[in-house]
XYZ file of C-alpha atoms in Angstrom:
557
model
C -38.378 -0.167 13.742
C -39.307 1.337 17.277
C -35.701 1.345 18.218
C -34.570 2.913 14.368
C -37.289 5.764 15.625
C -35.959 6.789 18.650
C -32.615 6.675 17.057
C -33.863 8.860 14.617
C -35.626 11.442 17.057
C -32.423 11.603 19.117
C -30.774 15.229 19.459
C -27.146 15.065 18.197
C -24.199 14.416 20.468
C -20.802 14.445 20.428
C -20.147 11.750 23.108
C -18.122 9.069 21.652
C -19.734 6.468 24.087
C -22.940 6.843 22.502
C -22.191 7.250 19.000
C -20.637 3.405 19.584
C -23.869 2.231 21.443
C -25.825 3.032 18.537
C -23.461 1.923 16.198
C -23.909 -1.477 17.854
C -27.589 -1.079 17.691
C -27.819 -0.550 13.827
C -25.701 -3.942 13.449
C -28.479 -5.883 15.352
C -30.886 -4.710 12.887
C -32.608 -5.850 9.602
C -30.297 -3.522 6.600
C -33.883 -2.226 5.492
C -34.011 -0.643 8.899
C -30.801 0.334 9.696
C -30.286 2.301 6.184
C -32.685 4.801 7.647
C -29.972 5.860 9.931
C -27.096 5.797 7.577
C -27.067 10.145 7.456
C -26.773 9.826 11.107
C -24.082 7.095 10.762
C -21.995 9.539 8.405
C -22.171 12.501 11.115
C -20.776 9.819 13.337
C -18.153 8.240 11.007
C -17.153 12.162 10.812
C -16.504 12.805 14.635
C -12.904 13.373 15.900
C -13.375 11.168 18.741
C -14.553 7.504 17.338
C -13.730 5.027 20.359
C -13.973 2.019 18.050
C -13.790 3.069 14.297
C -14.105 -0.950 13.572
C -17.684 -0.675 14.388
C -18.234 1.254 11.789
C -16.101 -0.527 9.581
C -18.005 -3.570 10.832
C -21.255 -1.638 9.748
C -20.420 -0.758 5.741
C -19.662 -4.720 5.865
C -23.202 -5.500 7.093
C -24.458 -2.729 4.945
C -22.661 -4.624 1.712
C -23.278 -7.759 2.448
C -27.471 -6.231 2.761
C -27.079 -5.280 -0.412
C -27.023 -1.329 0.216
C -24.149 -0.685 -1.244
C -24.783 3.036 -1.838
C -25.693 3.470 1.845
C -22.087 1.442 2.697
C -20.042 3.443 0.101
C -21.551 6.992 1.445
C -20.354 5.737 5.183
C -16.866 4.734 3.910
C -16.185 8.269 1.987
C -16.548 9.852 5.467
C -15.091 7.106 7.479
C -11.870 7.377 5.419
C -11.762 10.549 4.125
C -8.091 11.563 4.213
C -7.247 14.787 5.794
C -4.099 16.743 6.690
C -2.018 18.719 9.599
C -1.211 22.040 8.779
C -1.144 24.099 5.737
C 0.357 23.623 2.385
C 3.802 25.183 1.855
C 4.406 28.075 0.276
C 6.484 27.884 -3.073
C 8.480 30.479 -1.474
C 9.527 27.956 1.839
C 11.234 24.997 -0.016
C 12.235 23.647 3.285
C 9.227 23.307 5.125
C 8.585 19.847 4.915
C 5.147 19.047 3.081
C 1.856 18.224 5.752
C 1.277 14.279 6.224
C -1.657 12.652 5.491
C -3.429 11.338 8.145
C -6.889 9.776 8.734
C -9.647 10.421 11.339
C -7.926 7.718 13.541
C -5.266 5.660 14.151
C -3.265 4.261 11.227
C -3.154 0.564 12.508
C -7.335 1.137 12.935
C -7.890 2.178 9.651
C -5.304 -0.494 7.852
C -7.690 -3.086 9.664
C -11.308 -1.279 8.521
C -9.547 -1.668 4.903
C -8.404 -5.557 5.471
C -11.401 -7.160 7.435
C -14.369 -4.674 6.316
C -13.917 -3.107 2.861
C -13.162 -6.122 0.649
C -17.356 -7.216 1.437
C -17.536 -3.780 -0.067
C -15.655 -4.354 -2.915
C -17.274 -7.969 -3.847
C -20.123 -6.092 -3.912
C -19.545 -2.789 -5.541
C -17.329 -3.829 -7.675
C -15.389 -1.558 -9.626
C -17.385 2.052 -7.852
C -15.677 0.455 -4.444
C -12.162 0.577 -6.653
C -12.679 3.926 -7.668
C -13.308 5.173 -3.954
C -10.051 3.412 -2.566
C -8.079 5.333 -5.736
C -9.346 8.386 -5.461
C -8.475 8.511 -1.499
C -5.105 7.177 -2.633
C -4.990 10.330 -4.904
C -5.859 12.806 -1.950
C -2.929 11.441 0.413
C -0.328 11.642 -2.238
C -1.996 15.267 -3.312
C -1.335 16.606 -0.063
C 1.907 14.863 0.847
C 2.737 17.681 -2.082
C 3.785 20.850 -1.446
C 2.072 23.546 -4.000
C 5.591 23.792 -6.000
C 6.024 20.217 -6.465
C 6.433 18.322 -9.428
C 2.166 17.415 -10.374
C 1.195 14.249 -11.987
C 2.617 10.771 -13.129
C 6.153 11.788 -12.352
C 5.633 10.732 -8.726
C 9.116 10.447 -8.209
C 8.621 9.323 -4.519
C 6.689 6.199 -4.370
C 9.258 3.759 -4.778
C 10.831 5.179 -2.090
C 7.997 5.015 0.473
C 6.540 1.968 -1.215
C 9.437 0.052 -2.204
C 7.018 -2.975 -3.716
C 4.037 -3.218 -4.276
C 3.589 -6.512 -3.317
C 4.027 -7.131 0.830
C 7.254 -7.085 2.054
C 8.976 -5.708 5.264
C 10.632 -2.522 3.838
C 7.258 0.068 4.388
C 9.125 3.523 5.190
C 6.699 5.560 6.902
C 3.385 7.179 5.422
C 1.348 4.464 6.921
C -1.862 5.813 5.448
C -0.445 5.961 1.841
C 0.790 2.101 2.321
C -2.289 1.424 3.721
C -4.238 2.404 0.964
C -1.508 1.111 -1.681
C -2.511 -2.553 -0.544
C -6.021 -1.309 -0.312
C -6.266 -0.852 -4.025
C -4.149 -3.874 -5.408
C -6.020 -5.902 -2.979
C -9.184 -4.991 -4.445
C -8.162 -4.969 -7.778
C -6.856 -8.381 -7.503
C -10.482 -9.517 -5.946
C -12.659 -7.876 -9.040
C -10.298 -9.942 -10.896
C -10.257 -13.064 -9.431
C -13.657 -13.395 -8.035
C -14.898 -12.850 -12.083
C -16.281 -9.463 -10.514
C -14.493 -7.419 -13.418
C -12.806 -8.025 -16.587
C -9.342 -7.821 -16.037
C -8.623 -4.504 -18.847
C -11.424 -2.764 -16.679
C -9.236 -2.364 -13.312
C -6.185 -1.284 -15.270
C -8.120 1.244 -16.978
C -9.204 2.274 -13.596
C -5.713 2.251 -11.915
C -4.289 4.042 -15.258
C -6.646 6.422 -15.081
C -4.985 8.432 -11.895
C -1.726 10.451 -12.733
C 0.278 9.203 -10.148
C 3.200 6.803 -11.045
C 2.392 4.206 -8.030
C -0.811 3.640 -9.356
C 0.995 2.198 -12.898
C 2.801 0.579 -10.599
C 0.083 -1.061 -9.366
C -1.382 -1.960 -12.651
C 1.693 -3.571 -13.602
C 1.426 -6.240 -10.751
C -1.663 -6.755 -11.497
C -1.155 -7.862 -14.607
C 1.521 -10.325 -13.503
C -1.197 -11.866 -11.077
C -3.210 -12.564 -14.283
C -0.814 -14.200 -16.663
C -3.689 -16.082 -18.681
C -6.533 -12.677 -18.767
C -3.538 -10.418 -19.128
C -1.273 -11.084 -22.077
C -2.447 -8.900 -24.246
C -2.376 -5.609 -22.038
C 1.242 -7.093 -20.853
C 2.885 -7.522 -23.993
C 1.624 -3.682 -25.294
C 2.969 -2.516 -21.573
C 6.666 -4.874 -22.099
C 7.040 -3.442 -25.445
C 6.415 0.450 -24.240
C 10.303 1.458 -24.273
C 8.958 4.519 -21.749
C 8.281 1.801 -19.325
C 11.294 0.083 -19.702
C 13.563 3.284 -18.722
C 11.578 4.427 -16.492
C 13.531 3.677 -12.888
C 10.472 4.171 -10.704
C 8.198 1.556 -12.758
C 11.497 -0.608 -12.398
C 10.851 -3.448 -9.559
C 6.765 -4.173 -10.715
C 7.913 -4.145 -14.885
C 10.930 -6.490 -13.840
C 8.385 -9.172 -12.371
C 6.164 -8.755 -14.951
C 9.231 -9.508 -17.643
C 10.376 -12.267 -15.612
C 6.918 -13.974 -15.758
C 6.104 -13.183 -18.922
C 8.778 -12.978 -21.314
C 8.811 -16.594 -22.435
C 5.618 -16.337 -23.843
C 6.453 -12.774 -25.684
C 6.143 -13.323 -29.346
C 9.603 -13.848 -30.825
C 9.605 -10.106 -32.369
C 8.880 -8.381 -29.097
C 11.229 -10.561 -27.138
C 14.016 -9.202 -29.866
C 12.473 -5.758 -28.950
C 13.208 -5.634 -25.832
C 16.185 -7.567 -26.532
C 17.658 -4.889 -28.571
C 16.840 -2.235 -26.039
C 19.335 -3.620 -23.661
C 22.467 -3.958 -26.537
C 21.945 -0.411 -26.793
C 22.041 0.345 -23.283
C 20.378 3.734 -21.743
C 20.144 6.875 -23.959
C 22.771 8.508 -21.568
C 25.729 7.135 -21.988
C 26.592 4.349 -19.276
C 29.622 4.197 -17.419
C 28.973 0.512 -17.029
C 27.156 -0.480 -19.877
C 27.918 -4.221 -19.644
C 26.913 -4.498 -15.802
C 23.705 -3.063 -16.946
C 23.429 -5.279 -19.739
C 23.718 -8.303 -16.965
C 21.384 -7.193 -14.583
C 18.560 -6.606 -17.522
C 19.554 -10.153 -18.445
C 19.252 -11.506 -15.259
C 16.314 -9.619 -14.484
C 14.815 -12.087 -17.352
C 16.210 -14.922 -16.220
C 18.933 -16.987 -18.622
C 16.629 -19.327 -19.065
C 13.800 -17.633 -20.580
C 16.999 -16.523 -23.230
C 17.509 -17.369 -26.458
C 20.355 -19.185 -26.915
C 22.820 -16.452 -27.737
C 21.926 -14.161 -25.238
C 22.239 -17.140 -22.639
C 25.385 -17.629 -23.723
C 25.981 -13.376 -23.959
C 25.091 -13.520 -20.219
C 27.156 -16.348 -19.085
C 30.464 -14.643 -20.466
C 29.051 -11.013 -18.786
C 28.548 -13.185 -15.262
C 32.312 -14.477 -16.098
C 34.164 -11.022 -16.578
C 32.083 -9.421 -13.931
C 30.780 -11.833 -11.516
C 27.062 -12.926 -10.586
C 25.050 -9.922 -10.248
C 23.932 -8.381 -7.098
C 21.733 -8.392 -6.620
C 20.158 -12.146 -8.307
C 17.472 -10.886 -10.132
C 16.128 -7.067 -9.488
C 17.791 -3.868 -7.935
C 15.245 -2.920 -4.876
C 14.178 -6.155 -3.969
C 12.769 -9.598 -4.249
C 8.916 -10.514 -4.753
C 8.003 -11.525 -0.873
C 10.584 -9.916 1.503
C 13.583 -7.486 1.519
C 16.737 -7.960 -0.179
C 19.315 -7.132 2.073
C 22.041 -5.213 0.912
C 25.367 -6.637 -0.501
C 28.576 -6.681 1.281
C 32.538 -6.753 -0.830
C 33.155 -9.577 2.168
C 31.895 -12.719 2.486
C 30.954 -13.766 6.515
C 34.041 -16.475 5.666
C 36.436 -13.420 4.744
C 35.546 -10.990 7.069
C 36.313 -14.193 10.013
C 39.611 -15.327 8.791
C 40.821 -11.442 9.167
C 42.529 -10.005 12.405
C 40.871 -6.924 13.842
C 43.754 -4.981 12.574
C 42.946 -5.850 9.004
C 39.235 -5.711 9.724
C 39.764 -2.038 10.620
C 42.277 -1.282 7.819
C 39.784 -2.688 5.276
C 37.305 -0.648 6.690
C 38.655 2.533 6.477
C 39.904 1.807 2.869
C 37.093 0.359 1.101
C 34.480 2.514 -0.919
C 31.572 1.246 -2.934
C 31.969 1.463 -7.116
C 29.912 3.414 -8.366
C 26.958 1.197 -10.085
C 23.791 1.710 -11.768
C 21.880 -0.801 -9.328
C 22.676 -2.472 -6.444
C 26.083 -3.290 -5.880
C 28.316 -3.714 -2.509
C 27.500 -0.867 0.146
C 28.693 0.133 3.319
C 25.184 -1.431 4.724
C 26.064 -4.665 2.995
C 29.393 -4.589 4.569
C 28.381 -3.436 7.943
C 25.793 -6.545 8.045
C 28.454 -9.054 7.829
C 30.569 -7.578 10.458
C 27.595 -6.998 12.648
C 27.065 -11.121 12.075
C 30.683 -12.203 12.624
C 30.815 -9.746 15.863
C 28.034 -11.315 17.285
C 29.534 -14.628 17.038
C 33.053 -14.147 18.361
C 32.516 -10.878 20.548
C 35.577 -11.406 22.750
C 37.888 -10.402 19.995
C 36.417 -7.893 18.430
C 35.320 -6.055 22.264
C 39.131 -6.309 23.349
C 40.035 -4.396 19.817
C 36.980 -1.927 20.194
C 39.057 0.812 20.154
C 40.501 0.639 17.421
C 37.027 1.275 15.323
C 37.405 4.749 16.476
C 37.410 6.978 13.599
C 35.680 4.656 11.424
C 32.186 5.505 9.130
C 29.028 5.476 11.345
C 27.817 2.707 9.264
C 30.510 0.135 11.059
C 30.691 1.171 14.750
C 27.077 0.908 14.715
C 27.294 -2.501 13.260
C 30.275 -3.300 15.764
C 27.679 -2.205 19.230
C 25.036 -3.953 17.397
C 27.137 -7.474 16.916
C 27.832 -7.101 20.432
C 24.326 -6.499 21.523
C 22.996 -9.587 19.980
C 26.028 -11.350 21.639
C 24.850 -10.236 25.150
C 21.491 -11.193 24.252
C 22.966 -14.801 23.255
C 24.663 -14.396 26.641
C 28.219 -14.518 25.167
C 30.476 -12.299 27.399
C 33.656 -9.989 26.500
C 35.306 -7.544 28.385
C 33.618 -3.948 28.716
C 36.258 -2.047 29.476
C 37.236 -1.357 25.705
C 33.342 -0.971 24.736
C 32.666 1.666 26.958
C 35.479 3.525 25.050
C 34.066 3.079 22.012
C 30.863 4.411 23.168
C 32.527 7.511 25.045
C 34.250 8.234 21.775
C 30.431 7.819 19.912
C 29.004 9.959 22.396
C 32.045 12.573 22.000
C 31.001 13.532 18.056
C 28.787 15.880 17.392
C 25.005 14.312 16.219
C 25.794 15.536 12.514
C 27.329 13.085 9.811
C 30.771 14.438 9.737
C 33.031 14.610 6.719
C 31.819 11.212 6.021
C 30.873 10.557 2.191
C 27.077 9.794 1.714
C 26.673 6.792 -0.475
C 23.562 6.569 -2.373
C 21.567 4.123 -0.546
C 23.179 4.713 2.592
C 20.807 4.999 6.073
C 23.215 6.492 7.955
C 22.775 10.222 7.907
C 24.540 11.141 11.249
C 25.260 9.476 14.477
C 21.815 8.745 15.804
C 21.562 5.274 15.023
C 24.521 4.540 16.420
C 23.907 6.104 19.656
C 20.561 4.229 19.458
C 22.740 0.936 19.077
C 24.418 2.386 22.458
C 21.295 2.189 24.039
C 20.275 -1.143 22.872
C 23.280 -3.161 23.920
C 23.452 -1.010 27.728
C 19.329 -2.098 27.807
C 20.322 -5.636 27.002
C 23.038 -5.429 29.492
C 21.370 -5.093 32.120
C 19.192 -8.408 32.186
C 20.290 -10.928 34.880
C 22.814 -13.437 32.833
C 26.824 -14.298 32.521
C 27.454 -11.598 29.582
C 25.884 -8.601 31.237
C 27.723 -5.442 32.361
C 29.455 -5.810 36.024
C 28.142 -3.763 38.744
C 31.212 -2.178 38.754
C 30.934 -0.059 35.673
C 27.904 1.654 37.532
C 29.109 4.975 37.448
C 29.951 5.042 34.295
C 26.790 3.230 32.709
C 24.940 6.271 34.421
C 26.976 8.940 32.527
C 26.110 7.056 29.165
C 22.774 7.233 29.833
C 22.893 10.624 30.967
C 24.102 11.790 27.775
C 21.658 9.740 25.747
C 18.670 11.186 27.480
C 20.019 14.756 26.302
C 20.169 13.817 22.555
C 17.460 15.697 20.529
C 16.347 12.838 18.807
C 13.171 12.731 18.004
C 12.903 16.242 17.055
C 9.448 18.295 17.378
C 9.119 18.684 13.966
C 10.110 14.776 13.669
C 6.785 13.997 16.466
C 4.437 15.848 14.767
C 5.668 14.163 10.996
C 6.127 10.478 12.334
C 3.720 11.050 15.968
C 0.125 11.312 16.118
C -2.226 8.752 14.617
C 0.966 7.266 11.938
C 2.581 6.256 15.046
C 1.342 5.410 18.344
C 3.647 6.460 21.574
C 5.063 2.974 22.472
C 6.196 2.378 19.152
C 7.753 5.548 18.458
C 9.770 5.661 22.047
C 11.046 2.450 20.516
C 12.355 3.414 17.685
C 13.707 7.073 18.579
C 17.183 7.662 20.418
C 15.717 9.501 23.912
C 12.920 6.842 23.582
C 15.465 4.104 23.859
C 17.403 5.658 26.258
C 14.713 5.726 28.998
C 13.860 2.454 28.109
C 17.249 1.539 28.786
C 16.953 3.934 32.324
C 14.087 2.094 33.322
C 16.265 -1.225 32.785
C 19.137 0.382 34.757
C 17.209 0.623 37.562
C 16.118 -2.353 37.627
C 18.952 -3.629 37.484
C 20.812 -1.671 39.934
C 18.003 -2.792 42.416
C 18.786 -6.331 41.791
C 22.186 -6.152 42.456
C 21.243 -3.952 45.846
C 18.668 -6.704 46.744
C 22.064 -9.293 47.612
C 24.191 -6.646 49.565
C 23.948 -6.374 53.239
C 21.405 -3.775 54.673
C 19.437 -4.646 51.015
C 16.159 -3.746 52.412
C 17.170 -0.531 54.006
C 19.077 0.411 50.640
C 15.921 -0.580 48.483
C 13.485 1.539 50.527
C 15.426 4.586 49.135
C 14.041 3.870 45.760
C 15.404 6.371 43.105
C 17.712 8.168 45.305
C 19.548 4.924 45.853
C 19.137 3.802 42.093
């Protein structure tokens, strides 16, 4: 109580080292003390320069468990309060890109307050703790808007930044907004499970918001339920809306999986019928689309003559790609499909390789079919495994899409890295010739689906297999090619990649320094200078007059 007083009688600061001294004292603290500090606690949860924002986390836990839930709720509004950089776009600048959401702190910081801390909130609070995690969900997408953008459940982005709900590797950017995606169907899930809510109270909750990710949401909630949830899944299975709809297409997919089998027989011949008639536009392939809906089921949740309707689709146009759903599958990333097996692209000369290349486009499918990706995985695979081939050919994958000469520098990367060596000679032509095209795409087509935009990430790959080149082992570069390493380099460093505007998008707290240098071409450049010298140094250190040479330092390097 003495120690709550003084705390109390204290004249406001802004020192950061305090505010996290006192934090710590509240946590020592009977809850029916500290809650007499909690207006104090949201002035400090509101300060632009928390030290350790898990403290505070740490406190709405203590708070929770206390019993105080109001107190812990008030704390958490401030603590992760979404805000913004910049202003709004006019309707009259369409390409200003729209202001990021960002929090008070760090994105990794506030993904951990929301894993360790909030759920005690949750258990507690129950469905008030929901509410607060959706509405902040609400803000970040609000203001990831600009003022002329389409408003309400259209939300035609989210399955683009949040490609699954469930976890999986494939989070593109917005770290807040994924954050707080798995914020909310992790708590939803917990009401659910711990007995905390009735199942049709969450989804009411998550329907209630406007935005399309928050159905999406709903839907996997459902599927997590299968025994509470077959009522409010059959009435969402049978909503033909839902079944069109391509952005509610990966989280409905599961949920028909799971659940169709236990559909009563005149829904299953619903939804049945709604894939003999195909989409409202007409479909240019209708019967692909027919297989992948059928496969999306699974043939063995079929009656018998659709099973047999899908085995003769699978035998005029092959399994589908891919298995089961068109983004990805439940758990981790499906990677994208390749017209070449490994097996085909191996038994090929380099010649052949190259002609194939520059011949081969992608049909043009409804869902996921073979892409230049696909394709430019398998070589990357087979180059890595027999480098000396494909390094003595390297010049002949001049001219080619970016797509493949990155995956060409990247197969040999790996190679160096599993210290199989090739001759450089031909490589460093390649990558002179890389370097010589302008940063933009190029008359390249864009596929749909298709990363590569212009050259940067294969200039990255550049700087990738020169970094792992220069570690001491059989298959790295000679000493020889020096000079020439150097004017790579050079030239790398130059590249205006990332861009301002790209910093202040990707930068600040969605990104921390380290990790974007790593993932940015002139960040992986001087990553790769700092290797260089290194390395040069190494290979000075068994010369004659080494120490003399060495003391010269940079000049020398």
């Amino acid at each position: 109580h003495l120690v709550a007083q003084i705390i109390q009688n204290m004249d406001d600061t802004d020192n950061a080292a305090v505010h996290l001294d006192l934090v710590e004292s509240l946590l020592t603290m009977p809850t029916d003390v500290a809650v007499s500090i909690v207006e104090k606690a949201k002035t400090w949860a509101g300060s632009p320069y928390l030290l350790e924002p898990e403290k505070l986390g740490q406190f709405i836990s203590y708070l929770a468990k206390g019993g105080k839930t109001e107190d812990a709720m008030a704390i958490a509004r401030v603590l992760l309060d979404i805000l913004t950089e910049g202003e709004v776009a006019e309707p009259d600048d369409p390409y200003r890109l729209p202001p990021e959401p960002r929090a008070r702190f760090d994105a990794w910081h506030y993904e951990q307050i929301l894993n360790k801390y909030y759920p005690d909130l949750v258990r507690k609070a129950g469905l008030s703790a929901l509410a607060l995690l959706c509405d902040l969900l609400d803000k970040a997408i609000q203001l990831s808007l600009r003022r002329d953008d389409d408003q309400g459940p259209k939300d035609y982005s989210s399955y683009i930044w949040r490609t699954a709900v469930e976890d999986h590797p494939q989070k593109t950017g917005h770290a807040i907004k994924n954050a707080l995606v798995s914020a909310v169907r992790d708590a939803a899930e917990l009401l659910v499970r711990a007995g905390r809510e009735k199942i049709g109270g969450v989804v009411n909750a998550l329907e209630s918001k406007p935005w399309k990710v928050f159905r999406r949401i709903a839907l996997h909630v459902l599927r997590m339920f299968p025994d509470q949830a077959k009522v409010l899944a059959t009435a969402r299975l049978t909503d033909r809306s839902l079944f069109e709809d391509v952005g509610l297409q990966h989280e409905y997919g599961l949920l028909l999986r799971d659940h169709f089998p236990y559909l009563p027989r005149e829904d299953q011949d619903r939804i049945l019928e709604w894939i003999e008639e195909g989409p409202k536009e007409a479909a240019r392939n209708l019967a692909l689309w027919q297989r992948d809906w059928l496969a999306r089921i699974g043939p063995e949740g079929l009656p018998e003559k659709w099973r047999e309707r899908y085995r003769e689709l699978v035998r005029l146009w092959g399994e589908p790609d891919p298995p089961k759903f068109p983004v990805c599958v439940e758990g981790d990333w499906e990677k994208p499909t390749s017209p070449k097996t490994t097996d085909e692209i191996k038994a090929m000369s380099v010649t052949d390789v190259v002609k194939f290349l520059k011949t081969w486009e992608p049909r043009e499918l409804l869902f996921c079919g073979p892409s230049p990706e696909g394709l430019g995985e398998v070589l990357l695979a087979v180059v890595a495994e027999d480098p000396g081939r494909f390094a003595t050919e390297a010049t002949q994958f001049r001219g080619l899409h970016p797509t493949y000469v990155r995956s060409v520098l990247s197969g040999l990367g790996k190679a160096v890295k599993q210290d199989r060596a090739f001759d450089w000679e031909p490589v460093l032509d390649l990558c002179d010739w890389v370097l010589s095209r302008p940063l933009d795409f190029g008359d390249w087509p864009l596929y749909e689906g298709d990363p590569e935009t212009n050259w940067s990430w294969t200039r990255q790959a550049i700087a990738d297999l020169l970094s792992a080149s220069f570690d001491d082992r059989r298959s790295g570069i000679p000493i020889g090619h020096r000079k020439r390493v150097w004017a790579t380099l050079k030239s790398l460093i130059d590249e205006l990649d990332p861009t301002p505007d790209y910093e202040l998008c990707y930068g600040g707290s969605n990104m921390n320094p380290a990790t974007l240098s790593n993932s940015t071409l002139r960040g992986k450049a001087m990553h790769a200078v700092v290797r260089y010298a290194l390395w040069v140094r190494r290979h000075l250190e068994r010369e004659p007059r080494s120490q003399e040479r060495s003391q010269k330092g940079f000049e020398e390097m």
